Coordinates of C-alpha atoms in Angstrom, one line a residue:
X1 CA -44.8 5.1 9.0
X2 CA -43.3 3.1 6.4
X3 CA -43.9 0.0 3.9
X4 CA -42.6 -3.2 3.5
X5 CA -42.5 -5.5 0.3
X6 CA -44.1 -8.9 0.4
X7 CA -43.8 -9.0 4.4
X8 CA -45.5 -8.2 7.0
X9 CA -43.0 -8.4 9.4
X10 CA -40.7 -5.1 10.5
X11 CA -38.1 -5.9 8.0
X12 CA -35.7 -3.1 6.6
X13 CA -33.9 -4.7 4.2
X14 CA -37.9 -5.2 1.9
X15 CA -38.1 -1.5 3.1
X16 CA -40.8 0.1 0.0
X17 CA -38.3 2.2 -1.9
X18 CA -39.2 4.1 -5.4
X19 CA -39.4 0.6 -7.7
X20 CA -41.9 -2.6 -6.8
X21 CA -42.4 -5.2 -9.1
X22 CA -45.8 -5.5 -11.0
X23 CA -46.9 -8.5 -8.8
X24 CA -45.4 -7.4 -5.4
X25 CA -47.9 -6.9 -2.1
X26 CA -47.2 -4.3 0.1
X27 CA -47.6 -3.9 4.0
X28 CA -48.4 -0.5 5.7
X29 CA -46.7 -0.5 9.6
X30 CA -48.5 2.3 11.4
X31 CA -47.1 4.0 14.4
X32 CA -47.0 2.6 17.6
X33 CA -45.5 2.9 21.3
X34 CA -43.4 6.0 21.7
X35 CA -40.2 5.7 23.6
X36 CA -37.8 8.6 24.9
X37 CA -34.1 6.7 25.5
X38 CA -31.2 8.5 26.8
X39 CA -27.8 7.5 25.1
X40 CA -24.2 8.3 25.9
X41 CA -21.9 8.5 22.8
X42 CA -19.1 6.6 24.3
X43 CA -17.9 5.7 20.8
X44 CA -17.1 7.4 17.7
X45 CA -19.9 5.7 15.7
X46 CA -23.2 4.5 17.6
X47 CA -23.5 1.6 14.9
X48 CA -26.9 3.0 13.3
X49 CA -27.8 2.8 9.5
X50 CA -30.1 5.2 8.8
X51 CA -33.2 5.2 5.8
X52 CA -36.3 7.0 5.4
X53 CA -39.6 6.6 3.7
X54 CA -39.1 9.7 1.4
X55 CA -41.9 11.5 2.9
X56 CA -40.2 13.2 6.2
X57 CA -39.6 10.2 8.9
X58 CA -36.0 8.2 9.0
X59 CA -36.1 5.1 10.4
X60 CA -33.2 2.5 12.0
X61 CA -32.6 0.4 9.2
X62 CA -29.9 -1.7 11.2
X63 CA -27.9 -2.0 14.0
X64 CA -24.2 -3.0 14.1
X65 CA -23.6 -6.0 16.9
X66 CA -22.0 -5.0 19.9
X67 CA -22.4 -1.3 19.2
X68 CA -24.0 1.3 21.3
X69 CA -27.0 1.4 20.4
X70 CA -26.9 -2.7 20.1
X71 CA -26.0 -2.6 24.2
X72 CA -29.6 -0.8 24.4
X73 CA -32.0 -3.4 24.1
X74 CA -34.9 -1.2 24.2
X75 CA -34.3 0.3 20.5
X76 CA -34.8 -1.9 17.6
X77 CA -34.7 -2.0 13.9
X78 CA -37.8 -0.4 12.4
X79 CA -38.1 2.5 15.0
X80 CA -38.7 6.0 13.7
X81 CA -36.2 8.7 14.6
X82 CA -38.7 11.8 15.9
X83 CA -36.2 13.8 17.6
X84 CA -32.6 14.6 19.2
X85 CA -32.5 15.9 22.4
X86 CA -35.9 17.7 21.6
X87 CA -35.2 18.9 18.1
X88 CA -37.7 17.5 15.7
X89 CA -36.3 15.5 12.6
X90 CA -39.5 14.9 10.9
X91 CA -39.1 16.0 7.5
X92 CA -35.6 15.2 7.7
X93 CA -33.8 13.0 4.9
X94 CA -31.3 10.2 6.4
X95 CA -28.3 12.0 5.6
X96 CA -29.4 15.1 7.5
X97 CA -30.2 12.7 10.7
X98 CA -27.1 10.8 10.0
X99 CA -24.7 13.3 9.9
X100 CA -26.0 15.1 12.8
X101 CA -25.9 11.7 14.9
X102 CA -22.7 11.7 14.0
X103 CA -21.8 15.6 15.2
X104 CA -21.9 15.3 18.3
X105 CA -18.9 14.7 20.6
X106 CA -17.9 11.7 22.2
X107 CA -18.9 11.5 25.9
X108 CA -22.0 12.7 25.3
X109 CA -25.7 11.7 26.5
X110 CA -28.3 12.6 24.7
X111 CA -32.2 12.0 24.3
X112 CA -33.1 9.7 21.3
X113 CA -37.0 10.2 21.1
X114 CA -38.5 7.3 19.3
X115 CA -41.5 5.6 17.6
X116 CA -41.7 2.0 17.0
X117 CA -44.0 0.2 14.8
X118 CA -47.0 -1.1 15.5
X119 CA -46.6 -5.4 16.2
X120 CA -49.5 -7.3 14.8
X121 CA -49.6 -10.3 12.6
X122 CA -46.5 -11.7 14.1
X123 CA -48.6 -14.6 14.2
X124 CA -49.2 -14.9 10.3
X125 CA -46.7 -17.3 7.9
X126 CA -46.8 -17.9 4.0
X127 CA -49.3 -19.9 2.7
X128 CA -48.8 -23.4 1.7
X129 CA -49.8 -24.3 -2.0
X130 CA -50.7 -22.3 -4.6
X131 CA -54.1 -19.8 -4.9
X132 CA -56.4 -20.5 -7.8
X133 CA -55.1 -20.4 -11.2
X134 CA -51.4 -21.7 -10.2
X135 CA -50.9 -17.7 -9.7
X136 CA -46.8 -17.1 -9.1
X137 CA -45.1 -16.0 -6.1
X138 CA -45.1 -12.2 -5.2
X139 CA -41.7 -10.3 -7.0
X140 CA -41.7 -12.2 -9.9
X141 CA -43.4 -9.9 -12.3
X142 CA -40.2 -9.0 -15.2
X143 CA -41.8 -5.4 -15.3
X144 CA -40.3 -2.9 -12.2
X145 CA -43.0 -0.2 -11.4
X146 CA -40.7 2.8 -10.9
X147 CA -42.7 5.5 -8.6
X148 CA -41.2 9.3 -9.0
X149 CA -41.3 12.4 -7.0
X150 CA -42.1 14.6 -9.8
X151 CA -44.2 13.1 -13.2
X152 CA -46.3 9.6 -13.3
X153 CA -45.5 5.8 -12.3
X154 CA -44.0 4.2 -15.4
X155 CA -43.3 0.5 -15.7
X156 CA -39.5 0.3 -16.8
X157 CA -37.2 -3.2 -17.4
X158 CA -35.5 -4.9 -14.9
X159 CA -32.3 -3.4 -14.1
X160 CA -29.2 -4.9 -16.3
X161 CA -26.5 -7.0 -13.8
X162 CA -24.0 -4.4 -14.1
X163 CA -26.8 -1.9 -12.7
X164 CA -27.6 -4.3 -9.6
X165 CA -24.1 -4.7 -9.5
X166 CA -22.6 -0.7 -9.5
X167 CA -25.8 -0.1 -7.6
X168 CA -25.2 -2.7 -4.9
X169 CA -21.3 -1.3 -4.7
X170 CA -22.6 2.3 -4.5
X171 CA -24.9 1.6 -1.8
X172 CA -22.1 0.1 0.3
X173 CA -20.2 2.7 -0.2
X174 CA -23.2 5.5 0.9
X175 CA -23.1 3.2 4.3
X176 CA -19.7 3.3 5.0
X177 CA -19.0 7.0 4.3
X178 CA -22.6 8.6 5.4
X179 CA -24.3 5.9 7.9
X180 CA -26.8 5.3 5.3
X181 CA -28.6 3.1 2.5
X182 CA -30.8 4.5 -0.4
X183 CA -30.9 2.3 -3.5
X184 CA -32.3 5.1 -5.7
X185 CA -30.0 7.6 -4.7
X186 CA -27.3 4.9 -5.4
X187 CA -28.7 4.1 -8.8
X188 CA -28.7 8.1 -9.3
X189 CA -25.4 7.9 -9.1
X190 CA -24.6 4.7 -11.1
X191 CA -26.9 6.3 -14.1
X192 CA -24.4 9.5 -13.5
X193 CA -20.8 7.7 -13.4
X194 CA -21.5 4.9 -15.9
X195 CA -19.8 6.9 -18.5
X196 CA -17.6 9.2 -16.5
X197 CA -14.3 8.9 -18.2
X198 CA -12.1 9.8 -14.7
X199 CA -13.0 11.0 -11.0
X200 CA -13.1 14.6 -11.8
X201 CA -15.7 14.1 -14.5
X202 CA -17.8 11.5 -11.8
X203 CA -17.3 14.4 -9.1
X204 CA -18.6 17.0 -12.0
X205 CA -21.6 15.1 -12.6
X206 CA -22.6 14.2 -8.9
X207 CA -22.2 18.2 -8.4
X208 CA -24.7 18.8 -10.8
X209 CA -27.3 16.9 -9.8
X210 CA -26.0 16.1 -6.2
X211 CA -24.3 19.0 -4.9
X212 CA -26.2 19.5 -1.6
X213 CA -24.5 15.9 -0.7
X214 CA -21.0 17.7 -0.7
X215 CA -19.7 14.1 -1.4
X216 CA -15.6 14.5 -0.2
X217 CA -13.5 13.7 -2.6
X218 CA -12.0 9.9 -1.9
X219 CA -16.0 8.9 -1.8
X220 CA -16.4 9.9 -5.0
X221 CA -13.2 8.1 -6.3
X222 CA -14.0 4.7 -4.4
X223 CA -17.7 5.3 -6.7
X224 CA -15.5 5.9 -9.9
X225 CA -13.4 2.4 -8.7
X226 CA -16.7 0.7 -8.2
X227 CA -18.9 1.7 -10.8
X228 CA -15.8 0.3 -13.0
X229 CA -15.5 -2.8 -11.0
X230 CA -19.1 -3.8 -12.0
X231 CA -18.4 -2.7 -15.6
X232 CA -16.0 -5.7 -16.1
X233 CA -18.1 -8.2 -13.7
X234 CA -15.8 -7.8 -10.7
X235 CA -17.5 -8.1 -7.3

């Protein structure tokens, strides 16, 4: 289903994205129990954040409290998104689920057909003292393995703080406009902006490379404010 970074447990946020660090382990979850929930839409936003692995399965990255989908106790963070009301989503990006989560009216119920990981070594906890050879902790390799659709691995430095800090501030931004996180796709954009000189020359940038996200026009200026916030070190 997905990976996880130097955890085994079912946590999004060490969600395996396109970057791990030379000396990271990862964790395979495999599919478990499926689950068919039926959900009425009594609010605008169901309070989901949507991600996927990059290979054709979105997955509940987390879950606002209080919100509808948080009053359903039987849906969790981790759980794979197979299908809306029958339609399949598998080799759907987030967005695409995201937005069509998001379509449909108010006062609706609809089917929410779902996978959840597998639960095993719920039981296992780091080890305590070192392994032979005073060996250092998983993550802290300098190196970042950067893993690409197209072309082979490379090992690239460590992002720069105004990168972690414009990518960071992108990434908000994705959540709050689209229902969704993706680092790379935020750094995409960050690598893009950083030397757009105004909002129309971010937006003509994003279009040539982006334009299947249709980004509407205040997004792309809050990402404009932001990637210059992080410029001069403001948070």
């Amino acid at each position: 289903m997905f990976c996880t970074l130097n955890t085994h447990k079912v946590d999004m946020e060490k969600l395996l994205g396109g970057q791990i660090g030379l000396e990271d382990f990862i964790f395979a979850h495999t599919k478990g129990q499926r689950k068919e929930v039926q959900v009425l839409k009594s609010e605008e936003a169901l309070g989901l954040t949507i991600t996927d692995n990059g290979a054709g399965y979105a997955f509940i990255k987390r879950i606002r409290e209080g919100s509808v989908i948080d009053r359903i106790p039987v849906i969790s963070v981790g759980d794979m998104i197979e299908a809306i009301d029958g339609r399949s989503l598998v080799g759907a990006r987030h967005y695409e689920v995201a937005k069509m989560l998001k379509e449909l009216p108010r006062g609706r119920t609809f089917a929410l057909q779902l996978t959840e990981p597998r639960k095993a070594f719920d039981m296992i906890g780091p080890r305590a003292g070192g392994g032979r050879g005073g060996a250092p902790p998983p993550g802290t390799g300098r190196g970042t393995l950067r893993l690409r659709a197209r072309g082979p691995a490379t090992v690239e430095e460590q992002p720069s703080a105004f990168e972690e800090r414009a990518v960071a501030k992108v990434d908000d931004l994705l959540e709050s406009y689209m229902g969704i996180r993706d680092s790379e796709l935020a750094a995409t954009m960050v690598e893009l902006g950083r030397d757009a000189r105004d909002p129309d020359a971010l937006a003509q940038a994003l279009d040539s490379q982006l334009g299947d996200f249709a980004f509407p026009d205040e997004f792309v200026f809050d990402v404009w404010g932001a990637i210059g916030d992080a410029k001069v070190g403001r948070c």
